[in-house]
Every structure is written in structure tokens, then in C-alpha cells.
Amino acid sequence: MGGMSVRSQSTEPSESSEAVHRAGFACFVGRPNAGKSTLTNALVGQKVAITANQPQTTRHTVRGIVHRPDAQLILVDTPGLHKPRTLLGERLNDVVRTTWAEVDVIGFCLPANEKLGPGDRFIAKELAGIRKTPKIAIVTKTDLVDSKTLAEQLIAIDQLGKELGFEWAEIVPVSAVGDKQVSLLADLIVPLLPEGPALYPEGDLTDEPEQVMIAELIREAALEGVRDELPHSIAVVVEEMLPRPDRPADKPLLDIHANLFIERPSQKGIVIGPQGKRLKEVGIKSRKQIEALLGTPVFLDLHVKVAKDWQRDPKQLRRLGF
């Protein structure tokens, strides 16, 4: 029924058809472990990673795309900003500043459970130098503190902006585990984006085709030699693909985590093999093919899981992408 009622409403002129569409880029900054990637994953609604490298829209790594009826928010990565000890460090910092000046919104992540420290001040001082880009302070990990501690942190962050001579566009407490606050965060970021059409096609959460091809290569390798025992009952889901942080640009490494789903516990031994030997072979074989496909070195992490009778269970099938 749900579908019907929605459709009957849409025949009346709705406000949303007049509403403007916005699209733009945001990046999250903050000290390591400030909750940036958890937040990215929560916003995009699934674990994300390498995505459409469409050079005309951005030179930066796209980490995820939030599609909404009224807006498209593209989350881009910036290399971490650090106190430059070397010339290379200064160059890296230049890249960071350029990115910050090019995005439409900067989200500064500060954990609720740690007092503001010199690292935060250093980043905030740099942010103060980027005049036109609106800056949102995002207080993460709010589920770890009581309301008094949180209130003190919010006041300290507000003060920090004042000290450095800028005004936060918003100060938002979130717990990335709670959907409510995450969608609130998106609601606050969207109005700060420029008006315009979507920059990426709908459904480009991540580079889907790549993930599908990778899953297929792993599945092929897993079925090799056990087809008689397990003709179809292996499904592979690529859970996440993430560039390994802290790697020099000329030596990237992509972490791929994938699950092999089988129908019954008894099949686990077949796929894994004695002392895990078969699974290791599957990993080696499919990794070579994935590296050839992507043109980048890969670290492949495979796990075998039982999804009971998945071939007959529509809910499981949907989750496994069928």
C-alpha cells in the first residue's frame, strides 16, 4: 500500500517541484580518530570507499556521495594537515589548503570526550585563514559523555572560533551511530551548498561496477574446484574498499574486505579447506585478477559466513545484491 499513497500525493502540485536543487563538495577534517570516516559511512548510509574518479568535477578522492531529493552532497578526502617539518610537509599542506578553499563546506570533527588540544588549535588556526568557506564544527562521539561535559565542549568550540576571529556556520553534536543526528547534519550542510544539478549520476554511491566485478572474480576463484560440491551456493559481497591511509601517493594500497556467503555450516569447511589452504588460494588468485582490473596493489581480506538458505530467502537475496 505504501507505494500507492505516495503516488496519489505526487499528482498534486507539490512544493518540492519548485524547490531548488543544490550540489556541492564537503570535506571533514580533524585529528586522527576524531570520527571522520565513521561519519562519512553513516552519512552515505553504507560503507563506502573509492568512487567515481570523474576528473571534470574534482581532483580529489571522492569518499562518498549523499543523494537526496533536494541535494547531492559529495564528500571528498583531504590528506591530513600536520605541522610541516619538511618541504614535502609544506607542499602537502598547500594541497590541503587548496582543497579547503575549493570545497563548499568544511566539517571540523572534534570528539566530545577529549578536551581541545594543540592539534585541534593548529587545524582551527589554518581554517581561520580560509575566509570564504563556511565551517561547521561537528562534535562526534557524543554518546560517550554526559550532558554537562558536552555543554562545556560546545562552549569551548564556540570560544575557539571567536578567539581566531571567525564564526562557525553551525556547531552540531552527533553520535554517528544515531541516524537522527546524522540526517540533521546533512540538513545543516545542504543549505550551504551552491544551487545546481547533481554532479554524479544517481546510484553512484561508490563505483558500483567495480565492486560487482571484484565480487564476481572472487566468486569465480572460490567456485573453482568445488563446483560439484557447491554449484551455486556461494555469494560474494564486497563490504568495503578503502585506500590504505598514510601511503605515499606513488605506492597506494587498496584494502578490500569481502564476505563469501554459503548456505549451510557444513559447506564452510569445503570453501576454507584444510588449514585454510583453499581460502588462501582463492585470495591469492582473485587478488592478482583484481589488481590487474584496478591497476593498483590490493590487500584482500576474505571471510566465509553462513547465510542460511540464502537462495530461498528474498531478504537475504536483496542484501546479497540479487
Coordinates of N, CA, C and O in Angstrom, one line a residue, residues 55-140:
P55 N 37.3 13.3 -13.4 CA 38.2 14.5 -13.2 C 37.6 15.8 -13.4 O 38.0 16.8 -12.9
Q56 N 36.5 15.9 -14.3 CA 36.0 17.2 -14.5 C 35.3 17.8 -13.3 O 35.2 19.0 -13.2
T57 N 34.9 16.9 -12.3 CA 34.2 17.5 -11.2 C 35.2 17.8 -10.0 O 35.0 18.7 -9.3
T58 N 36.2 16.9 -9.9 CA 37.1 17.1 -8.7 C 38.4 16.4 -8.9 O 38.5 15.4 -9.5
R59 N 39.4 17.1 -8.4 CA 40.7 16.4 -8.5 C 41.0 15.5 -7.3 O 42.0 14.9 -7.1
H60 N 40.0 15.6 -6.4 CA 40.3 14.9 -5.1 C 39.5 13.6 -5.0 O 38.6 13.3 -5.8
T61 N 40.0 12.8 -4.1 CA 39.4 11.5 -3.9 C 38.0 11.6 -3.4 O 37.8 12.2 -2.3
V62 N 37.0 11.1 -4.1 CA 35.6 11.2 -3.6 C 35.4 10.0 -2.6 O 35.7 8.9 -3.0
R63 N 35.0 10.3 -1.4 CA 34.8 9.2 -0.5 C 33.4 8.7 -0.4 O 33.1 7.6 0.1
G64 N 32.5 9.5 -0.8 CA 31.1 9.0 -0.8 C 30.2 10.1 -1.3 O 30.5 11.3 -1.3
I65 N 29.0 9.7 -1.7 CA 28.0 10.7 -2.3 C 26.7 10.5 -1.5 O 26.2 9.4 -1.4
V66 N 26.2 11.6 -1.0 CA 24.9 11.5 -0.3 C 23.8 12.0 -1.3 O 23.9 13.2 -1.7
H67 N 22.9 11.2 -1.7 CA 21.9 11.6 -2.7 C 20.6 11.9 -1.9 O 20.2 11.1 -1.1
R68 N 20.1 13.1 -2.1 CA 18.8 13.4 -1.5 C 17.9 14.1 -2.6 O 18.5 14.5 -3.6
P69 N 16.6 14.0 -2.4 CA 15.8 14.6 -3.4 C 16.1 16.1 -3.8 O 16.1 16.5 -4.9
D70 N 16.6 16.8 -2.7 CA 16.8 18.2 -2.9 C 18.3 18.6 -3.1 O 18.6 19.7 -3.3
A71 N 19.2 17.6 -3.0 CA 20.6 17.9 -3.0 C 21.5 16.7 -3.2 O 21.0 15.6 -3.0
Q72 N 22.7 17.0 -3.7 CA 23.7 16.0 -3.7 C 24.9 16.5 -3.0 O 25.4 17.5 -3.4
L73 N 25.3 15.8 -2.0 CA 26.5 16.2 -1.2 C 27.6 15.2 -1.5 O 27.5 14.0 -1.3
I74 N 28.7 15.7 -2.0 CA 29.9 14.8 -2.3 C 31.0 15.0 -1.3 O 31.4 16.2 -1.1
L75 N 31.3 14.0 -0.6 CA 32.3 14.0 0.4 C 33.7 13.7 -0.2 O 33.9 12.7 -0.8
V76 N 34.6 14.7 0.0 CA 35.9 14.4 -0.6 C 37.0 14.3 0.5 O 36.8 14.8 1.6
D77 N 38.0 13.6 0.2 CA 39.1 13.4 1.1 C 40.1 14.5 1.1 O 40.4 15.0 0.0
T78 N 40.7 14.9 2.2 CA 41.9 15.7 2.1 C 43.0 15.0 2.8 O 42.7 14.4 3.8
P79 N 44.2 15.1 2.3 CA 45.3 14.5 3.1 C 45.3 15.2 4.5 O 44.8 16.3 4.6
G80 N 45.8 14.5 5.5 CA 45.8 15.2 6.8 C 46.7 16.4 6.8 O 47.7 16.4 6.2
L81 N 46.3 17.4 7.6 CA 47.1 18.6 7.8 C 48.0 18.3 9.0 O 47.5 17.9 10.0
H82 N 49.2 18.7 8.9 CA 50.1 18.5 10.0 C 51.1 19.6 10.1 O 51.3 20.3 9.1
K83 N 51.8 19.7 11.2 CA 52.8 20.7 11.3 C 53.9 20.4 10.4 O 54.5 19.3 10.5
P84 N 54.3 21.2 9.4 CA 55.3 20.8 8.4 C 56.7 20.8 9.1 O 57.1 21.7 9.7
R85 N 57.3 19.6 8.9 CA 58.7 19.6 9.4 C 59.6 19.6 8.2 O 60.8 19.8 8.3
T86 N 59.0 19.4 7.0 CA 59.9 19.3 5.8 C 59.2 20.0 4.7 O 58.0 20.4 4.8
L87 N 59.9 20.2 3.6 CA 59.4 20.8 2.5 C 58.2 20.0 1.9 O 57.2 20.6 1.6
L88 N 58.4 18.7 1.9 CA 57.3 17.9 1.5 C 56.0 18.1 2.3 O 54.9 18.3 1.8
G89 N 56.2 18.3 3.6 CA 55.1 18.6 4.5 C 54.5 19.9 4.1 O 53.2 20.0 4.1
E90 N 55.2 20.9 3.8 CA 54.7 22.1 3.4 C 53.8 22.0 2.1 O 52.8 22.6 2.0
R91 N 54.4 21.2 1.2 CA 53.6 21.0 -0.1 C 52.3 20.3 0.2 O 51.3 20.7 -0.4
L92 N 52.4 19.3 1.0 CA 51.2 18.6 1.4 C 50.2 19.5 2.0 O 49.0 19.5 1.7
N93 N 50.6 20.4 2.9 CA 49.8 21.4 3.5 C 49.2 22.3 2.5 O 48.0 22.8 2.6
D94 N 50.0 22.6 1.4 CA 49.4 23.5 0.4 C 48.2 22.8 -0.3 O 47.2 23.4 -0.6
V95 N 48.4 21.5 -0.6 CA 47.3 20.7 -1.2 C 46.1 20.8 -0.3 O 45.0 21.0 -0.8
V96 N 46.3 20.7 1.0 CA 45.2 20.7 1.9 C 44.5 22.0 1.8 O 43.3 22.1 1.7
R97 N 45.3 23.1 1.9 CA 44.7 24.4 1.9 C 43.9 24.7 0.6 O 42.8 25.3 0.6
T98 N 44.5 24.2 -0.5 CA 43.8 24.4 -1.8 C 42.5 23.7 -1.8 O 41.4 24.2 -2.2
T99 N 42.5 22.5 -1.3 CA 41.2 21.7 -1.2 C 40.2 22.4 -0.4 O 39.1 22.6 -0.7
W100 N 40.7 22.9 0.8 CA 39.7 23.6 1.7 C 39.1 24.8 1.0 O 38.0 25.1 1.3
A101 N 39.9 25.5 0.2 CA 39.4 26.7 -0.4 C 38.4 26.3 -1.5 O 37.6 27.1 -1.9
E102 N 38.6 25.1 -2.1 CA 37.7 24.7 -3.2 C 36.4 24.0 -2.8 O 35.5 24.0 -3.6
V103 N 36.3 23.4 -1.6 CA 35.1 22.8 -1.3 C 34.1 23.8 -0.8 O 34.4 25.0 -0.6
D104 N 32.8 23.4 -0.7 CA 31.8 24.3 -0.3 C 31.5 24.4 1.2 O 31.0 25.4 1.7
V105 N 31.9 23.4 1.9 CA 31.7 23.3 3.3 C 32.9 22.5 3.9 O 33.3 21.5 3.4
I106 N 33.3 22.9 5.1 CA 34.3 22.2 5.8 C 33.7 21.7 7.1 O 33.2 22.6 7.9
G107 N 33.7 20.5 7.4 CA 33.3 20.0 8.7 C 34.5 19.6 9.5 O 35.3 18.8 9.2
F108 N 34.6 20.3 10.7 CA 35.7 20.1 11.6 C 35.3 19.1 12.7 O 34.4 19.5 13.5
C109 N 35.8 17.9 12.7 CA 35.3 16.9 13.7 C 36.1 17.0 15.0 O 37.4 16.9 14.9
L110 N 35.4 17.1 16.1 CA 36.1 17.2 17.4 C 35.4 16.2 18.3 O 34.2 16.3 18.5
P111 N 36.1 15.2 18.8 CA 35.4 14.3 19.7 C 35.0 14.9 21.0 O 35.7 15.8 21.6
A112 N 33.8 14.6 21.5 CA 33.2 15.2 22.7 C 33.9 14.8 23.9 O 34.0 15.5 24.9
N113 N 34.6 13.6 23.8 CA 35.2 13.0 25.0 C 36.7 13.4 25.2 O 37.4 12.8 26.1
E114 N 37.2 14.4 24.4 CA 38.6 14.8 24.6 C 38.6 16.3 24.6 O 38.0 16.9 23.7
K115 N 39.3 16.9 25.6 CA 39.4 18.4 25.6 C 40.1 18.9 24.4 O 40.9 18.1 23.8
L116 N 39.8 20.1 24.0 CA 40.5 20.6 22.8 C 42.0 20.7 23.1 O 42.4 21.1 24.1
G117 N 42.8 20.2 22.1 CA 44.2 20.2 22.4 C 44.9 21.0 21.3 O 44.3 21.6 20.4
P118 N 46.3 21.0 21.4 CA 47.1 21.8 20.4 C 46.8 21.4 19.0 O 46.8 22.2 18.1
G119 N 46.6 20.1 18.8 CA 46.3 19.6 17.4 C 45.1 20.2 16.8 O 45.0 20.7 15.7
D120 N 44.0 20.3 17.7 CA 42.8 21.0 17.2 C 43.0 22.4 16.9 O 42.5 23.0 16.0
R121 N 43.8 23.1 17.8 CA 44.0 24.5 17.7 C 44.8 24.8 16.4 O 44.5 25.8 15.6
F122 N 45.7 23.9 16.1 CA 46.5 24.1 14.9 C 45.6 24.0 13.6 O 45.7 24.9 12.7
I123 N 44.7 23.0 13.6 CA 43.8 22.9 12.5 C 42.9 24.1 12.4 O 42.6 24.7 11.3
A124 N 42.3 24.5 13.6 CA 41.4 25.6 13.6 C 42.0 26.9 13.1 O 41.4 27.7 12.4
K125 N 43.3 27.1 13.5 CA 44.0 28.3 13.0 C 44.1 28.3 11.5 O 44.0 29.4 10.9
E126 N 44.4 27.2 11.0 CA 44.5 27.1 9.5 C 43.1 27.4 8.9 O 43.0 28.0 7.9
L127 N 42.1 26.8 9.5 CA 40.8 27.0 9.0 C 40.4 28.5 9.0 O 39.7 29.0 8.1
A128 N 40.9 29.2 10.0 CA 40.6 30.6 10.1 C 41.1 31.4 8.9 O 40.6 32.4 8.5
G129 N 42.2 30.9 8.3 CA 42.8 31.5 7.2 C 42.0 31.3 5.9 O 42.2 32.0 4.9
I130 N 41.1 30.4 5.9 CA 40.2 30.1 4.7 C 39.0 30.9 4.9 O 38.0 30.4 5.6
R131 N 38.9 32.1 4.4 CA 37.9 33.0 4.8 C 36.5 32.6 4.3 O 35.5 32.6 5.0
K132 N 36.4 32.4 3.0 CA 35.0 32.3 2.4 C 34.3 31.0 2.7 O 33.1 30.9 2.7
T133 N 35.0 29.9 2.9 CA 34.4 28.6 3.1 C 33.7 28.5 4.4 O 34.3 28.6 5.4
P134 N 32.4 28.2 4.4 CA 31.7 28.0 5.7 C 32.2 26.8 6.4 O 32.5 25.8 5.8
K135 N 32.3 26.9 7.8 CA 32.9 25.9 8.6 C 31.9 25.4 9.6 O 31.3 26.2 10.3
I136 N 31.7 24.1 9.7 CA 30.8 23.6 10.7 C 31.6 22.8 11.7 O 32.5 22.0 11.3
A137 N 31.4 23.0 13.0 CA 32.1 22.2 14.0 C 31.2 21.0 14.3 O 30.0 21.2 14.6
I138 N 31.7 19.8 14.1 CA 30.9 18.6 14.3 C 31.5 17.9 15.6 O 32.7 17.5 15.6
V139 N 30.7 17.9 16.6 CA 31.2 17.3 17.9 C 30.8 15.8 17.8 O 29.6 15.5 17.9
T140 N 31.8 14.9 17.7 CA 31.5 13.5 17.5 C 31.5 12.7 18.8 O 32.0 13.3 19.8

